PDB file of C-alpha atoms in Angstrom:
ATOM      1  CA  MET A   1      45.693 201.276-181.947  1.00 51.00           C
ATOM      2  CA  ALA A   2      47.460 198.578-183.619  1.00 50.00           C
ATOM      3  CA  SER A   3      44.313 196.451-183.543  1.00 49.00           C
ATOM      4  CA  ASN A   4      42.294 199.065-184.730  1.00 50.00           C
ATOM      5  CA  LYS A   5      44.212 199.530-188.071  1.00 49.00           C
ATOM      6  CA  ALA A   6      44.191 196.041-188.611  1.00 49.00           C
ATOM      7  CA  ALA A   7      40.279 195.690-188.575  1.00 50.00           C
ATOM      8  CA  ALA A   8      40.524 198.911-190.679  1.00 50.00           C
ATOM      9  CA  ALA A   9      42.372 197.440-193.384  1.00 52.00           C
ATOM     10  CA  ALA A  10      40.406 194.262-193.307  1.00 49.00           C
ATOM     11  CA  ALA A  11      37.472 195.961-193.907  1.00 49.00           C
ATOM     12  CA  ALA A  12      39.153 198.064-196.798  1.00 52.00           C
ATOM     13  CA  ALA A  13      40.326 194.857-198.320  1.00 52.00           C
ATOM     14  CA  ALA A  14      36.829 192.935-198.090  1.00 49.00           C
ATOM     15  CA  ALA A  15      35.381 196.325-199.889  1.00 49.00           C
ATOM     16  CA  ARG A  16      38.119 196.471-202.530  1.00 52.00           C
ATOM     17  CA  ASN A  17      37.014 192.831-203.375  1.00 51.00           C
ATOM     18  CA  ALA A  18      33.583 193.358-203.149  1.00 46.00           C
ATOM     19  CA  LYS A  19      33.769 195.778-205.965  1.00 46.00           C
ATOM     20  CA  LYS A  20      35.788 193.449-208.401  1.00 44.00           C
ATOM     21  CA  PRO A  21      33.961 192.688-211.799  1.00 46.00           C
ATOM     22  CA  LYS A  22      30.869 190.727-212.054  1.00 46.00           C
ATOM     23  CA  SER A  23      33.223 188.060-213.106  1.00 46.00           C
ATOM     24  CA  SER A  24      33.723 187.109-209.800  1.00 47.00           C
ATOM     25  CA  SER A  25      31.912 183.958-208.607  1.00 51.00           C
ATOM     26  CA  THR A  26      29.169 184.758-206.536  1.00 51.00           C
ATOM     27  CA  MET A  27      30.671 182.683-203.444  1.00 55.00           C
ATOM     28  CA  GLN A  28      33.368 185.378-203.288  1.00 57.00           C
ATOM     29  CA  ILE A  29      31.028 188.612-203.284  1.00 51.00           C
ATOM     30  CA  VAL A  30      29.241 186.833-200.585  1.00 49.00           C
ATOM     31  CA  ALA A  31      32.502 185.845-198.216  1.00 57.00           C
ATOM     32  CA  ALA A  32      33.844 189.543-198.709  1.00 54.00           C
ATOM     33  CA  LEU A  33      30.396 191.118-197.683  1.00 54.00           C
ATOM     34  CA  CYS A  34      30.607 188.702-194.656  1.00 54.00           C
ATOM     35  CA  ALA A  35      34.023 189.942-193.779  1.00 56.00           C
ATOM     36  CA  VAL A  36      32.920 193.666-193.859  1.00 50.00           C
ATOM     37  CA  ALA A  37      30.401 193.127-191.481  1.00 53.00           C
ATOM     38  CA  ILE A  38      32.635 190.817-189.055  1.00 54.00           C
ATOM     39  CA  ALA A  39      35.088 193.563-189.243  1.00 53.00           C
ATOM     40  CA  ALA A  40      33.166 196.596-188.642  1.00 51.00           C
ATOM     41  CA  LEU A  41      31.605 194.937-185.629  1.00 49.00           C
ATOM     42  CA  VAL A  42      34.994 193.943-184.187  1.00 45.00           C
ATOM     43  CA  GLY A  43      36.116 197.795-184.716  1.00 50.00           C
ATOM     44  CA  ALA A  44      32.936 198.831-182.997  1.00 45.00           C
ATOM     45  CA  ARG A  45      33.391 196.633-180.128  1.00 48.00           C
ATOM     46  CA  MET A  46      36.786 197.460-179.266  1.00 46.00           C
ATOM     47  CA  MET A  47      36.087 201.260-179.433  1.00 46.00           C
ATOM     48  CA  GLY A  48      33.016 201.120-176.735  1.00 45.00           C
ATOM     49  CA  SER A  49      30.679 202.106-179.658  1.00 42.00           C
ATOM     50  CA  THR A  50      28.401 199.506-179.265  1.00 40.00           C
ATOM     51  CA  PRO A  51      26.417 197.730-176.273  1.00 41.00           C
ATOM     52  CA  ALA A  52      27.085 193.777-175.791  1.00 42.00           C
ATOM     53  CA  PRO A  53      23.639 191.947-177.342  1.00 41.00           C
ATOM     54  CA  GLU A  54      20.515 193.084-175.034  1.00 40.00           C
ATOM     55  CA  ALA A  55      20.215 189.172-174.021  1.00 39.00           C
ATOM     56  CA  ALA A  56      23.486 189.460-172.323  1.00 38.00           C
ATOM     57  CA  THR A  57      21.876 192.450-170.438  1.00 38.00           C
ATOM     58  CA  HIS A  58      19.464 190.644-168.710  1.00 37.00           C
ATOM     59  CA  PRO A  59      19.862 187.589-165.731  1.00 37.00           C
ATOM     60  CA  ALA A  60      19.054 184.280-166.845  1.00 38.00           C
ATOM     61  CA  PRO A  61      15.318 182.933-166.275  1.00 34.00           C
ATOM     62  CA  PRO A  62      15.039 181.085-162.918  1.00 35.00           C
ATOM     63  CA  LYS A  63      15.300 177.370-163.296  1.00 35.00           C
ATOM     64  CA  PRO A  64      11.727 175.323-162.608  1.00 33.00           C
ATOM     65  CA  GLN A  65      11.617 174.970-159.172  1.00 33.00           C
ATOM     66  CA  LYS A  66      11.344 171.229-158.310  1.00 32.00           C
ATOM     67  CA  MET A  67       8.023 169.976-156.218  1.00 31.00           C
ATOM     68  CA  SER A  68       8.281 169.437-152.795  1.00 33.00           C
ATOM     69  CA  GLY A  69       8.324 165.659-151.466  1.00 36.00           C
ATOM     70  CA  THR A  70       4.883 165.527-150.495  1.00 41.00           C
ATOM     71  CA  MET A  71       2.210 163.542-153.320  1.00 56.00           C
ATOM     72  CA  GLU A  72      -0.555 165.769-152.297  1.00 75.00           C
ATOM     73  CA  PRO A  73      -1.721 167.480-155.942  1.00 83.00           C
ATOM     74  CA  PRO A  74      -1.798 171.237-155.665  1.00 87.00           C
ATOM     75  CA  LEU A  75      -4.836 173.218-154.406  1.00 89.00           C
ATOM     76  CA  PRO A  76      -7.188 174.634-157.308  1.00 91.00           C
ATOM     77  CA  PHE A  77      -7.838 177.479-155.071  1.00 93.00           C
ATOM     78  CA  ARG A  78      -6.055 179.219-152.448  1.00 91.00           C
ATOM     79  CA  VAL A  79      -6.979 179.657-148.895  1.00 92.00           C
ATOM     80  CA  LEU A  80      -7.787 182.920-147.938  1.00 91.00           C
ATOM     81  CA  PRO A  81      -6.817 184.206-144.329  1.00 91.00           C
ATOM     82  CA  LEU A  82      -9.810 184.353-141.505  1.00 91.00           C
ATOM     83  CA  GLY A  83     -11.677 187.730-140.869  1.00 89.00           C
ATOM     84  CA  PRO A  84     -13.272 189.032-137.711  1.00 85.00           C
ATOM     85  CA  SER A  85     -16.027 186.839-135.919  1.00 82.00           C
ATOM     86  CA  HIS A  86     -19.590 187.413-135.867  1.00 77.00           C
ATOM     87  CA  PRO A  87     -20.530 190.061-133.272  1.00 75.00           C
ATOM     88  CA  ASN A  88     -21.228 187.932-129.670  1.00 69.00           C
ATOM     89  CA  THR A  89     -19.605 184.722-131.178  1.00 73.00           C
ATOM     90  CA  PRO A  90     -18.829 182.497-127.895  1.00 67.00           C
ATOM     91  CA  PRO A  91     -15.187 181.162-127.340  1.00 67.00           C
ATOM     92  CA  GLY A  92     -14.746 178.080-129.213  1.00 65.00           C
ATOM     93  CA  PHE A  93     -16.761 178.928-132.197  1.00 73.00           C
ATOM     94  CA  ARG A  94     -15.616 182.196-133.100  1.00 76.00           C
ATOM     95  CA  ASP A  95     -14.354 180.899-136.704  1.00 87.00           C
ATOM     96  CA  VAL A  96     -17.472 179.561-137.824  1.00 90.00           C
ATOM     97  CA  TYR A  97     -18.746 182.790-139.540  1.00 91.00           C
ATOM     98  CA  PRO A  98     -15.009 183.763-140.863  1.00 94.00           C
ATOM     99  CA  VAL A  99     -14.485 180.570-142.488  1.00 95.00           C
ATOM    100  CA  LEU A 100     -17.939 181.025-144.400  1.00 96.00           C
ATOM    101  CA  VAL A 101     -16.652 184.522-145.295  1.00 96.00           C
ATOM    102  CA  SER A 102     -13.348 183.232-146.631  1.00 97.00           C
ATOM    103  CA  VAL A 103     -15.425 180.802-148.528  1.00 98.00           C
ATOM    104  CA  ARG A 104     -18.152 183.317-149.718  1.00 97.00           C
ATOM    105  CA  ASP A 105     -14.965 185.895-150.980  1.00 97.00           C
ATOM    106  CA  ASN A 106     -12.696 183.232-152.990  1.00 97.00           C
ATOM    107  CA  PRO A 107     -12.181 184.464-156.043  1.00 96.00           C
ATOM    108  CA  ASP A 108     -10.795 180.674-157.189  1.00 97.00           C
ATOM    109  CA  LEU A 109     -14.352 179.847-156.885  1.00 98.00           C
ATOM    110  CA  GLU A 110     -17.575 180.036-158.737  1.00 98.00           C
ATOM    111  CA  VAL A 111     -19.628 180.819-155.689  1.00 98.00           C
ATOM    112  CA  THR A 112     -23.304 181.922-155.436  1.00 98.00           C
ATOM    113  CA  VAL A 113     -24.225 183.306-152.255  1.00 98.00           C
ATOM    114  CA  LEU A 114     -27.828 181.858-151.352  1.00 98.00           C
ATOM    115  CA  ASN A 115     -28.745 183.122-147.973  1.00 98.00           C
ATOM    116  CA  GLU A 116     -26.900 185.635-145.942  1.00 96.00           C
ATOM    117  CA  GLU A 117     -28.112 185.074-142.800  1.00 92.00           C
ATOM    118  CA  PRO A 118     -26.972 182.409-142.156  1.00 93.00           C
ATOM    119  CA  LEU A 119     -24.956 182.385-144.711  1.00 96.00           C
ATOM    120  CA  ILE A 120     -25.546 179.460-147.358  1.00 98.00           C
ATOM    121  CA  LEU A 121     -23.140 179.082-150.205  1.00 98.00           C
ATOM    122  CA  GLN A 122     -23.070 177.286-153.559  1.00 98.00           C
ATOM    123  CA  ILE A 123     -20.070 176.393-155.077  1.00 98.00           C
ATOM    124  CA  GLU A 124     -19.756 175.265-159.121  1.00 98.00           C
ATOM    125  CA  ASP A 125     -17.713 172.462-160.205  1.00 98.00           C
ATOM    126  CA  PHE A 126     -15.923 171.335-156.685  1.00 98.00           C
ATOM    127  CA  LEU A 127     -15.739 168.211-157.935  1.00 98.00           C
ATOM    128  CA  THR A 128     -14.591 166.821-161.433  1.00 98.00           C
ATOM    129  CA  ALA A 129     -16.400 165.092-163.516  1.00 98.00           C
ATOM    130  CA  GLU A 130     -14.042 162.355-163.286  1.00 98.00           C
ATOM    131  CA  GLU A 131     -14.004 162.261-159.407  1.00 98.00           C
ATOM    132  CA  CYS A 132     -17.928 162.041-159.477  1.00 98.00           C
ATOM    133  CA  VAL A 133     -17.692 159.156-161.499  1.00 98.00           C
ATOM    134  CA  HIS A 134     -14.947 157.386-159.354  1.00 98.00           C
ATOM    135  CA  PHE A 135     -17.036 158.457-155.996  1.00 98.00           C
ATOM    136  CA  ILE A 136     -20.518 156.475-157.591  1.00 98.00           C
ATOM    137  CA  GLU A 137     -17.990 153.488-158.409  1.00 98.00           C
ATOM    138  CA  LEU A 138     -16.673 153.384-154.702  1.00 98.00           C
ATOM    139  CA  MET A 139     -20.210 154.036-153.721  1.00 96.00           C
ATOM    140  CA  LYS A 140     -21.530 150.801-155.193  1.00 95.00           C
ATOM    141  CA  ARG A 141     -18.086 148.827-154.543  1.00 95.00           C
ATOM    142  CA  SER A 142     -18.611 149.472-150.788  1.00 94.00           C
ATOM    143  CA  GLY A 143     -22.601 148.429-151.058  1.00 94.00           C
ATOM    144  CA  LEU A 144     -25.430 150.442-150.388  1.00 94.00           C
ATOM    145  CA  ALA A 145     -28.162 149.795-147.929  1.00 93.00           C
ATOM    146  CA  ARG A 146     -31.553 151.856-146.814  1.00 91.00           C
ATOM    147  CA  SER A 147     -30.689 154.799-145.270  1.00 90.00           C
ATOM    148  CA  THR A 148     -31.302 155.475-141.360  1.00 88.00           C
ATOM    149  CA  VAL A 149     -32.466 157.811-138.955  1.00 79.00           C
ATOM    150  CA  VAL A 150     -30.609 158.671-135.687  1.00 62.00           C
ATOM    151  CA  GLY A 151     -32.797 157.224-132.542  1.00 45.00           C
ATOM    152  CA  GLY A 152     -32.365 157.647-128.921  1.00 48.00           C
ATOM    153  CA  MET A 153     -29.167 156.640-127.473  1.00 44.00           C
ATOM    154  CA  THR A 154     -27.787 152.822-126.447  1.00 48.00           C
ATOM    155  CA  GLY A 155     -25.194 153.361-123.965  1.00 50.00           C
ATOM    156  CA  GLN A 156     -22.540 155.444-125.534  1.00 48.00           C
ATOM    157  CA  SER A 157     -23.766 155.035-129.145  1.00 51.00           C
ATOM    158  CA  PHE A 158     -26.969 156.733-131.424  1.00 50.00           C
ATOM    159  CA  ARG A 159     -29.297 154.271-132.515  1.00 55.00           C
ATOM    160  CA  ARG A 160     -29.776 153.920-136.084  1.00 61.00           C
ATOM    161  CA  GLU A 161     -33.406 153.146-137.075  1.00 75.00           C
ATOM    162  CA  TYR A 162     -35.504 153.045-140.194  1.00 79.00           C
ATOM    163  CA  SER A 163     -38.174 155.578-140.882  1.00 82.00           C
ATOM    164  CA  GLU A 164     -40.252 156.651-143.233  1.00 88.00           C
ATOM    165  CA  VAL A 165     -38.905 159.930-143.570  1.00 92.00           C
ATOM    166  CA  ARG A 166     -36.218 158.965-145.152  1.00 93.00           C
ATOM    167  CA  THR A 167     -36.230 156.313-148.056  1.00 95.00           C
ATOM    168  CA  SER A 168     -32.879 156.780-149.641  1.00 95.00           C
ATOM    169  CA  SER A 169     -29.799 154.279-149.839  1.00 96.00           C
ATOM    170  CA  ASN A 170     -26.583 155.284-148.413  1.00 96.00           C
ATOM    171  CA  THR A 171     -23.070 153.700-147.499  1.00 96.00           C
ATOM    172  CA  TRP A 172     -20.387 154.981-145.635  1.00 96.00           C
ATOM    173  CA  CYS A 173     -16.558 156.048-147.174  1.00 97.00           C
ATOM    174  CA  MET A 174     -14.565 153.267-144.863  1.00 96.00           C
ATOM    175  CA  GLY A 175     -11.871 151.247-145.107  1.00 95.00           C
ATOM    176  CA  GLU A 176     -10.416 150.748-148.649  1.00 96.00           C
ATOM    177  CA  CYS A 177     -12.873 153.538-149.452  1.00 97.00           C
ATOM    178  CA  PHE A 178     -11.762 156.191-146.896  1.00 97.00           C
ATOM    179  CA  ASP A 179      -7.834 155.460-147.849  1.00 97.00           C
ATOM    180  CA  ASP A 180      -8.588 155.983-151.752  1.00 98.00           C
ATOM    181  CA  PRO A 181      -6.269 158.561-153.514  1.00 97.00           C
ATOM    182  CA  VAL A 182      -9.485 160.340-154.662  1.00 98.00           C
ATOM    183  CA  THR A 183     -11.469 160.328-151.401  1.00 98.00           C
ATOM    184  CA  VAL A 184      -8.040 161.460-149.588  1.00 97.00           C
ATOM    185  CA  ASN A 185      -7.623 164.365-152.332  1.00 97.00           C
ATOM    186  CA  VAL A 186     -11.223 165.608-151.728  1.00 98.00           C
ATOM    187  CA  SER A 187     -11.720 165.340-147.884  1.00 98.00           C
ATOM    188  CA  ARG A 188      -8.344 167.165-148.046  1.00 97.00           C
ATOM    189  CA  ARG A 189      -9.418 170.163-150.304  1.00 97.00           C
ATOM    190  CA  ILE A 190     -12.365 170.547-148.324  1.00 98.00           C
ATOM    191  CA  ALA A 191     -10.962 170.716-144.725  1.00 97.00           C
ATOM    192  CA  LEU A 192      -8.428 173.146-145.922  1.00 97.00           C
ATOM    193  CA  LEU A 193     -11.025 175.415-147.962  1.00 97.00           C
ATOM    194  CA  LEU A 194     -12.727 175.229-144.186  1.00 97.00           C
ATOM    195  CA  HIS A 195      -9.682 175.921-142.293  1.00 96.00           C
ATOM    196  CA  GLN A 196      -9.548 172.670-140.575  1.00 96.00           C
ATOM    197  CA  LYS A 197      -6.635 171.261-139.297  1.00 94.00           C
ATOM    198  CA  SER A 198      -6.777 168.109-141.201  1.00 95.00           C
ATOM    199  CA  ARG A 199      -9.431 165.644-142.776  1.00 96.00           C
ATOM    200  CA  ASP A 200      -9.752 164.213-139.201  1.00 97.00           C
ATOM    201  CA  TYR A 201     -11.931 166.707-137.918  1.00 96.00           C
ATOM    202  CA  ALA A 202     -14.792 164.906-140.395  1.00 97.00           C
ATOM    203  CA  GLU A 203     -16.747 162.009-140.200  1.00 96.00           C
ATOM    204  CA  HIS A 204     -16.765 159.669-143.210  1.00 97.00           C
ATOM    205  CA  LEU A 205     -18.141 160.626-145.832  1.00 98.00           C
ATOM    206  CA  GLN A 206     -21.871 159.298-146.339  1.00 97.00           C
ATOM    207  CA  MET A 207     -22.617 158.492-149.653  1.00 98.00           C
ATOM    208  CA  LEU A 208     -26.189 158.732-151.114  1.00 98.00           C
ATOM    209  CA  GLU A 209     -28.168 157.327-153.820  1.00 98.00           C
ATOM    210  CA  TYR A 210     -32.345 158.744-154.359  1.00 98.00           C
ATOM    211  CA  THR A 211     -33.739 156.991-157.216  1.00 98.00           C
ATOM    212  CA  THR A 212     -37.193 157.662-158.523  1.00 98.00           C
ATOM    213  CA  GLY A 213     -39.650 158.618-155.759  1.00 98.00           C
ATOM    214  CA  GLN A 214     -37.104 158.489-152.798  1.00 97.00           C
ATOM    215  CA  PHE A 215     -36.691 161.601-150.489  1.00 97.00           C
ATOM    216  CA  TYR A 216     -35.617 162.788-147.355  1.00 96.00           C
ATOM    217  CA  LYS A 217     -37.807 165.266-145.065  1.00 97.00           C
ATOM    218  CA  GLN A 218     -37.203 168.225-143.207  1.00 97.00           C
ATOM    219  CA  HIS A 219     -34.647 167.444-140.916  1.00 95.00           C
ATOM    220  CA  ASN A 220     -31.210 169.281-139.397  1.00 94.00           C
ATOM    221  CA  ASP A 221     -28.058 168.076-139.640  1.00 95.00           C
ATOM    222  CA  TYR A 222     -26.580 168.871-135.810  1.00 92.00           C
ATOM    223  CA  ILE A 223     -27.023 166.194-133.585  1.00 88.00           C
ATOM    224  CA  ASP A 224     -27.421 167.109-129.759  1.00 83.00           C
ATOM    225  CA  SER A 225     -25.846 164.899-127.685  1.00 79.00           C
ATOM    226  CA  GLN A 226     -22.747 165.206-129.987  1.00 84.00           C
ATOM    227  CA  LYS A 227     -21.942 168.480-127.615  1.00 78.00           C
ATOM    228  CA  THR A 228     -20.325 165.483-125.214  1.00 77.00           C
ATOM    229  CA  PHE A 229     -18.358 163.915-127.448  1.00 79.00           C
ATOM    230  CA  GLY A 230     -14.811 164.217-128.354  1.00 78.00           C
ATOM    231  CA  GLY A 231     -15.283 165.737-131.651  1.00 86.00           C
ATOM    232  CA  GLY A 232     -17.807 168.061-130.397  1.00 88.00           C
ATOM    233  CA  SER A 233     -20.865 169.058-133.033  1.00 88.00           C
ATOM    234  CA  ARG A 234     -21.084 169.111-136.682  1.00 92.00           C
ATOM    235  CA  LEU A 235     -20.147 172.814-137.257  1.00 93.00           C
ATOM    236  CA  TYR A 236     -20.799 172.538-140.932  1.00 95.00           C
ATOM    237  CA  THR A 237     -22.312 170.434-143.890  1.00 98.00           C
ATOM    238  CA  PHE A 238     -20.263 170.116-147.016  1.00 98.00           C
ATOM    239  CA  PHE A 239     -22.733 168.834-149.633  1.00 98.00           C
ATOM    240  CA  MET A 240     -21.833 167.086-153.120  1.00 98.00           C
ATOM    241  CA  TYR A 241     -23.680 166.547-156.262  1.00 98.00           C
ATOM    242  CA  LEU A 242     -22.344 163.510-158.222  1.00 98.00           C
ATOM    243  CA  THR A 243     -25.428 163.597-161.034  1.00 98.00           C
ATOM    244  CA  ASP A 244     -27.726 165.967-162.804  1.00 98.00           C
ATOM    245  CA  VAL A 245     -31.330 165.420-162.092  1.00 98.00           C
ATOM    246  CA  ASP A 246     -33.290 166.870-164.636  1.00 98.00           C
ATOM    247  CA  LEU A 247     -36.808 166.788-162.389  1.00 98.00           C
ATOM    248  CA  GLY A 248     -37.052 166.677-158.785  1.00 98.00           C
ATOM    249  CA  GLY A 249     -34.425 165.869-156.093  1.00 98.00           C
ATOM    250  CA  GLU A 250     -33.641 169.237-154.717  1.00 98.00           C
ATOM    251  CA  THR A 251     -32.268 170.118-151.627  1.00 98.00           C
ATOM    252  CA  GLU A 252     -34.851 172.717-150.276  1.00 98.00           C
ATOM    253  CA  PHE A 253     -34.369 174.650-147.120  1.00 98.00           C
ATOM    254  CA  VAL A 254     -37.600 174.957-145.807  1.00 97.00           C
ATOM    255  CA  ASN A 255     -37.856 178.011-143.469  1.00 97.00           C
ATOM    256  CA  LEU A 256     -35.725 180.536-146.106  1.00 97.00           C
ATOM    257  CA  GLY A 257     -37.443 179.359-149.320  1.00 97.00           C
ATOM    258  CA  ILE A 258     -34.367 178.243-151.050  1.00 98.00           C
ATOM    259  CA  ALA A 259     -34.165 175.145-153.363  1.00 98.00           C
ATOM    260  CA  VAL A 260     -30.875 173.640-155.324  1.00 98.00           C
ATOM    261  CA  LYS A 261     -30.976 171.699-158.296  1.00 98.00           C
ATOM    262  CA  PRO A 262     -28.603 168.355-158.109  1.00 98.00           C
ATOM    263  CA  LYS A 263     -25.963 169.430-160.805  1.00 98.00           C
ATOM    264  CA  ARG A 264     -22.716 167.145-161.362  1.00 98.00           C
ATOM    265  CA  GLY A 265     -19.582 168.588-159.161  1.00 98.00           C
ATOM    266  CA  ARG A 266     -21.554 171.190-157.523  1.00 98.00           C
ATOM    267  CA  ALA A 267     -21.801 172.110-153.792  1.00 98.00           C
ATOM    268  CA  VAL A 268     -23.490 173.419-151.021  1.00 98.00           C
ATOM    269  CA  LEU A 269     -22.087 174.454-147.708  1.00 98.00           C
ATOM    270  CA  TRP A 270     -24.177 175.680-144.694  1.00 97.00           C
ATOM    271  CA  PRO A 271     -23.831 176.076-140.714  1.00 95.00           C
ATOM    272  CA  ASN A 272     -25.565 173.707-138.497  1.00 93.00           C
ATOM    273  CA  VAL A 273     -24.546 175.736-135.359  1.00 89.00           C
ATOM    274  CA  ARG A 274     -25.663 179.516-134.718  1.00 84.00           C
ATOM    275  CA  TYR A 275     -22.671 181.538-134.734  1.00 77.00           C
ATOM    276  CA  ASN A 276     -24.378 183.995-132.294  1.00 67.00           C
ATOM    277  CA  PRO A 277     -26.188 183.232-128.738  1.00 57.00           C
ATOM    278  CA  PRO A 278     -27.996 180.479-128.074  1.00 55.00           C
ATOM    279  CA  ARG A 279     -24.854 178.412-128.612  1.00 53.00           C
ATOM    280  CA  ASP A 280     -26.139 175.168-127.407  1.00 55.00           C
ATOM    281  CA  MET A 281     -28.789 174.201-129.943  1.00 67.00           C
ATOM    282  CA  SER A 282     -29.366 173.770-133.948  1.00 79.00           C
ATOM    283  CA  ASP A 283     -29.667 176.728-136.323  1.00 88.00           C
ATOM    284  CA  ASP A 284     -33.286 175.469-137.597  1.00 90.00           C
ATOM    285  CA  ARG A 285     -32.821 178.269-140.247  1.00 94.00           C
ATOM    286  CA  THR A 286     -31.152 175.359-141.936  1.00 96.00           C
ATOM    287  CA  ASP A 287     -33.495 172.525-141.843  1.00 97.00           C
ATOM    288  CA  HIS A 288     -33.776 171.245-144.761  1.00 98.00           C
ATOM    289  CA  GLN A 289     -35.129 168.435-146.844  1.00 98.00           C
ATOM    290  CA  ALA A 290     -34.035 166.218-150.099  1.00 98.00           C
ATOM    291  CA  LYS A 291     -37.280 166.498-152.227  1.00 98.00           C
ATOM    292  CA  PRO A 292     -38.336 163.292-154.106  1.00 98.00           C
ATOM    293  CA  VAL A 293     -36.752 162.590-157.227  1.00 98.00           C
ATOM    294  CA  LEU A 294     -39.241 162.825-160.053  1.00 98.00           C
ATOM    295  CA  SER A 295     -37.155 161.760-163.183  1.00 97.00           C
ATOM    296  CA  THR A 296     -37.729 158.212-164.294  1.00 96.00           C
ATOM    297  CA  THR A 297     -34.078 158.377-165.874  1.00 97.00           C
ATOM    298  CA  ASP A 298     -32.041 159.979-163.692  1.00 97.00           C
ATOM    299  CA  ILE A 299     -30.426 158.634-160.159  1.00 98.00           C
ATOM    300  CA  LYS A 300     -29.699 161.608-157.585  1.00 98.00           C
ATOM    301  CA  TYR A 301     -25.995 160.283-156.215  1.00 98.00           C
ATOM    302  CA  ALA A 302     -24.551 162.569-153.621  1.00 98.00           C
ATOM    303  CA  ILE A 303     -22.049 163.345-150.478  1.00 98.00           C
ATOM    304  CA  ASN A 304     -22.393 164.527-147.011  1.00 98.00           C
ATOM    305  CA  SER A 305     -19.454 165.603-145.230  1.00 98.00           C
ATOM    306  CA  TRP A 306     -19.978 166.886-141.761  1.00 97.00           C
ATOM    307  CA  GLN A 307     -17.123 168.819-140.516  1.00 96.00           C
ATOM    308  CA  HIS A 308     -17.021 168.655-136.683  1.00 94.00           C
ATOM    309  CA  LEU A 309     -15.542 171.415-134.048  1.00 91.00           C
ATOM    310  CA  GLY A 310     -13.017 168.819-133.065  1.00 92.00           C
ATOM    311  CA  ASP A 311     -10.829 165.232-134.179  1.00 94.00           C
ATOM    312  CA  PHE A 312     -13.798 163.096-135.222  1.00 94.00           C
ATOM    313  CA  GLN A 313     -11.554 160.094-136.305  1.00 95.00           C
ATOM    314  CA  THR A 314      -9.346 159.689-133.421  1.00 93.00           C
ATOM    315  CA  PRO A 315     -11.889 159.127-130.888  1.00 91.00           C
ATOM    316  CA  PHE A 316     -14.026 157.119-133.371  1.00 90.00           C
ATOM    317  CA  ALA A 317     -11.031 154.607-134.189  1.00 91.00           C
ATOM    318  CA  ARG A 318     -11.117 154.195-130.039  1.00 88.00           C
ATOM    319  CA  GLY A 319     -15.056 153.025-130.232  1.00 85.00           C
ATOM    320  CA  GLU A 320     -15.901 156.555-128.512  1.00 80.00           C
ATOM    321  CA  ALA A 321     -17.607 158.186-131.375  1.00 65.00           C
ATOM    322  CA  PRO A 322     -21.258 157.949-131.351  1.00 63.00           C
TER     323      PRO A 322
END
């Protein structure tokens, strides 16, 4: 109670000082008003009539969490859980259809369904402009050569043959290119998006150049002889465009009437195997061709990422891969 009386007295004194003639200095008036406010606040708090400031009633915001020890950049999309398998899918291939559905339904990606059965998906801006430019530089440093097609077997390996059905140039992203940070990051994104255990489940990126008039006629990416290889069959093709092409150069699915225009950063995903019986054969519905580039000013640069059923890189490093 003594404290209350002291506060009241201080307030009264301050009020009297505030009522002095106008001859008092401005500084005295300001000081008096401040004293009144402080005294009132002290008295009210001691009587319990005023709560603590609002900021004190809420917990402090959490401190920013430190990044984990990994150097991997964050993913620009979520990885969705897998749903049910396609009816009658044999064991070992039950994730093919659910993986495609998880990509189709990903809200963080701009996905267009080009075909429902089998699912063929177009993804906009999967690669950044900077990544596209970097891959073209890697491609040129690696050295481009005339593209080949898969011929027959020589021992345990495929023969690579030149053919008039394919006139482009290409190189394989191996060595320094394979270990390049951009290659590692993009390969990791593809692997996680497709629920692969690691990027080792994919072949080395095949980097392509199509100049005016160059093409690749109708073919399928499935290779039947790979069934007995340790890495298994090519389940998916993840195809990425590095440049725009104004005229020609489309990826055309000849049995479905679908043509995809090259656009920088765009990706197209399709299955190479049937996810319903019969299993041990390619899905000829995804036969496709690279139509001739008609533009005289644009070069079509693109990348194939072939995703396998099993680990491709480990047997390849042992010399066992075809």
